[in-house]
C-alpha positions in Angstrom: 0.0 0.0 0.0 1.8 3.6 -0.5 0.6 6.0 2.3 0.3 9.3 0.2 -0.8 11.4 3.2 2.3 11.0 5.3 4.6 12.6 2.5 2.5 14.7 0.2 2.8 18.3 1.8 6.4 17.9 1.9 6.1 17.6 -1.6 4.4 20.7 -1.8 1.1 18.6 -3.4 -2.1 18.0 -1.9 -3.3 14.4 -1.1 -6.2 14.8 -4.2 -2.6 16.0 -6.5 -0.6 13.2 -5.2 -3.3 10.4 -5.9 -3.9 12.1 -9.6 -0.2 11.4 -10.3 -0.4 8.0 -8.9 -3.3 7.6 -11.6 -1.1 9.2 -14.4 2.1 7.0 -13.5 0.1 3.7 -13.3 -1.3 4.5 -17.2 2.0 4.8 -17.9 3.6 1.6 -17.0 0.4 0.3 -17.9 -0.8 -1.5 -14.6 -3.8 0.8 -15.5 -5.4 0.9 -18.7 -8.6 1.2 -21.0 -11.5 0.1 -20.5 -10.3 -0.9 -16.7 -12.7 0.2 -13.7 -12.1 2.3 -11.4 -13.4 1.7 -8.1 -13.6 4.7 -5.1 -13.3 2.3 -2.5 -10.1 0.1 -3.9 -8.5 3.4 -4.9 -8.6 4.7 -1.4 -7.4 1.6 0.2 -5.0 1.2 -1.8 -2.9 4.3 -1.2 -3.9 4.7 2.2 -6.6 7.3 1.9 -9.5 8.8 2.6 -12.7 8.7 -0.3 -12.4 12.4 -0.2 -9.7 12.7 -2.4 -10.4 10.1 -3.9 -13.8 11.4 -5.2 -12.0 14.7 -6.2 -8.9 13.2 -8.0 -11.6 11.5 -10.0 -13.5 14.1 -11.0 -10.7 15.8 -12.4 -9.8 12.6 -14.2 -13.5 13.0 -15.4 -13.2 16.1 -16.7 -10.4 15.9 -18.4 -11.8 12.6 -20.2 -9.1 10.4 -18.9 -11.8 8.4 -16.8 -15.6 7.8 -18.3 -18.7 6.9 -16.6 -19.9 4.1 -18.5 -23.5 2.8 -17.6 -22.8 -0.8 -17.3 -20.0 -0.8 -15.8 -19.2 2.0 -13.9 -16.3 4.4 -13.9 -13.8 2.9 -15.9 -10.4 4.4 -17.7 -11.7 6.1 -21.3 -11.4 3.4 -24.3 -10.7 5.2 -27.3 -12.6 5.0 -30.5 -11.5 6.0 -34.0 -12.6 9.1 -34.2 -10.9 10.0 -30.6 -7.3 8.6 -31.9 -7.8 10.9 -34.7 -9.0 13.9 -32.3 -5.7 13.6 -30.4 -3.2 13.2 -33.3 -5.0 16.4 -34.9 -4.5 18.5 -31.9 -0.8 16.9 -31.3 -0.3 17.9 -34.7 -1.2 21.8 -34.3 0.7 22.8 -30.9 3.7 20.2 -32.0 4.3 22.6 -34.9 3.4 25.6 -32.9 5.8 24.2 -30.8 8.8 23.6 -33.2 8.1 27.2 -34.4 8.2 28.9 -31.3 11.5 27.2 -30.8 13.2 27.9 -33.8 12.4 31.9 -32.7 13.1 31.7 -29.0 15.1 28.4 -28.2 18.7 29.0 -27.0 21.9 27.3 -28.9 22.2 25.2 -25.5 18.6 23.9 -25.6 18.6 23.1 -29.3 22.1 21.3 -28.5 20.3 19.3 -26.1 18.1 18.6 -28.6 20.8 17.5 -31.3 22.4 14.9 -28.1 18.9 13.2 -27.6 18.7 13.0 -31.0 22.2 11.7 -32.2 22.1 9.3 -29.3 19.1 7.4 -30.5 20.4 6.9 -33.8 22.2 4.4 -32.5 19.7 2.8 -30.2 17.9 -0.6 -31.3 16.0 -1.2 -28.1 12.0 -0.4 -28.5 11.5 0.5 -24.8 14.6 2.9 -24.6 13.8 4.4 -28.1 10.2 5.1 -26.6 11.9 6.9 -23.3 14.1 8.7 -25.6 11.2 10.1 -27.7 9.0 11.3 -25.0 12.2 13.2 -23.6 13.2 14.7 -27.1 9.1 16.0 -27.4 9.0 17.3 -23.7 12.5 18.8 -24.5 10.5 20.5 -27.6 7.7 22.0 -25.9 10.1 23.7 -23.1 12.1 24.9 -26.4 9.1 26.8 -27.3 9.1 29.1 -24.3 5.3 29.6 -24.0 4.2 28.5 -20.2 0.2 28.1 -21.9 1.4 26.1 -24.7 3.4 23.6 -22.3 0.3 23.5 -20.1 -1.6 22.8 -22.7 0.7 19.8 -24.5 1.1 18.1 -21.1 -2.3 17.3 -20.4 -2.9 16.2 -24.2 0.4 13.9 -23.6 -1.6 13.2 -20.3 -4.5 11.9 -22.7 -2.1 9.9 -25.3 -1.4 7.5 -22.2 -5.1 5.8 -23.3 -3.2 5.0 -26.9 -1.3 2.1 -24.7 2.1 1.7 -26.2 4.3 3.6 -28.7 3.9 2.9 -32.5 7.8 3.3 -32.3 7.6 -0.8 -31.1 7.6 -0.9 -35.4 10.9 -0.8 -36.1 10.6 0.9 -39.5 8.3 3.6 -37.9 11.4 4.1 -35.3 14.4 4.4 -37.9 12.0 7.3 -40.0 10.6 9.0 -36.4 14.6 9.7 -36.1 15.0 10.8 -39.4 12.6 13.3 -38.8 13.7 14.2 -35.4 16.9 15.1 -37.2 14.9 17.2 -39.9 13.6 19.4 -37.0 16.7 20.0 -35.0 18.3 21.3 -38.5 15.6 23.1 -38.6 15.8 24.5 -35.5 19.6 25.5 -36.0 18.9 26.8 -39.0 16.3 29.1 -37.0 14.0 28.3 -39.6 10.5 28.7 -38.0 8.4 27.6 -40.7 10.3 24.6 -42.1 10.8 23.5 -38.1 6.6 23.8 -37.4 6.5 21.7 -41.2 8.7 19.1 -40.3 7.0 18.4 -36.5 3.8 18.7 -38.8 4.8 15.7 -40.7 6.4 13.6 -37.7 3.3 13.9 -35.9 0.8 13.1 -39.6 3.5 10.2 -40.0 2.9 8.6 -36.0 -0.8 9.2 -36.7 -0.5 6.7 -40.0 1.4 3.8 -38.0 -1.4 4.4 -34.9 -4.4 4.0 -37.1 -3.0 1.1 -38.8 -2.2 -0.3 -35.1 -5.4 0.5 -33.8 -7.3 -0.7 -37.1 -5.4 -4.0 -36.7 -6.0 -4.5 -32.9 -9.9 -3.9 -33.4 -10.1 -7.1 -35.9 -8.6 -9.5 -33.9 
């Protein structure tokens, strides 16, 4: 059980915050995942809390559509349809680029070095796991490139939503060895301080990801 009372202030979080991240972090090693309920009672006992929080962390979870209230069966974590998948990838698609833009204005030459390393070092990477860590570090090194505190709000709790896609389309090795090709194409971009050719090219990578996700999504739902 993991008390989250005894050591959430001196975190600076409140109880409700520490159980939301609990939430978060278990979609994203998968222990919790679509279509899974979610029970008030379990949740609590579980981390050593009272409902209260409980009942608050999931509302927020509610509200931002990571948890649904299905009639059947409950609260459960949100299963994604089609027509989500393609929601998500469209508004990943717009702030990425925004993103990439910003940053090709207002990133420093140390950031955009930073970039270059993450990049260059998963070039030579052939693990799917460690290419998938890699990734989600070079995007979250992206959005803080772009300098824009809303946008960064805004891109963490859409990455907050991609945890319901389950796991990375980079598991396709082919998909991997062109998502670092165009990784490279927007860090020349980016020192080349080329706004619109960086906010094209994180355009593409995200149109590209979306492609390999439908036809993995499209191929789950027909077995």
């Amino acid at each position: 059980m993991t008390d989250l009372e005894g050591d959430s202030y001196d975190k600076g979080l409140t109880v409700a915050d520490q159980a939301y991240d609990h939430i978060i972090n278990a979609l994203a090693d998968g222990s919790m995942f679509p279509g899974m309920r979610v029970k008030e009672t379990e949740l609590a006992a579980r981390l050593g809390i009272s409902r209260t929080p409980i009942r608050e962390t999931l509302a927020r979870l509610v509200n931002e559509g990571l948890v649904s209230n299905d009639p059947r069966r409950g609260l459960i974590i949100t299963e994604l349809d089609q027509s989500m998948v393609g929601e998500l990838y469209e508004m990943r698609r717009v702030l990425e680029s925004t993103a990439a833009g910003l940053a090709a204005r207002h990133a420093t030459d140390v950031e955009i070095s930073v970039l270059r390393n993450i990049m260059e070092k998963d070039l030579t990477e052939t693990n799917p796991q460690t290419i998938a860590k890699n990734n989600k570090i070079f995007h979250q090194v992206l959005y803080t490139c772009g300098h824009n505190r809303y946008l960064l709000k805004t891109l963490q709790a859409l990455q907050n939503s991609m945890l319901l896609l389950g796991t990375s389309t980079l598991e396709n090795k082919e998909r991997a060895t062109q998502a670092q090709i165009e990784h490279q194409q927007i860090v020349e971009a980016l020192e080349a301080r080329d706004a619109i050719k960086a906010a094209q090219m994180a355009s593409d990578h995200i149109s590209n990801a979306y492609k390999e996700r439908l036809n993995k999504f499209l191929f789950k739902n027909k077995l």
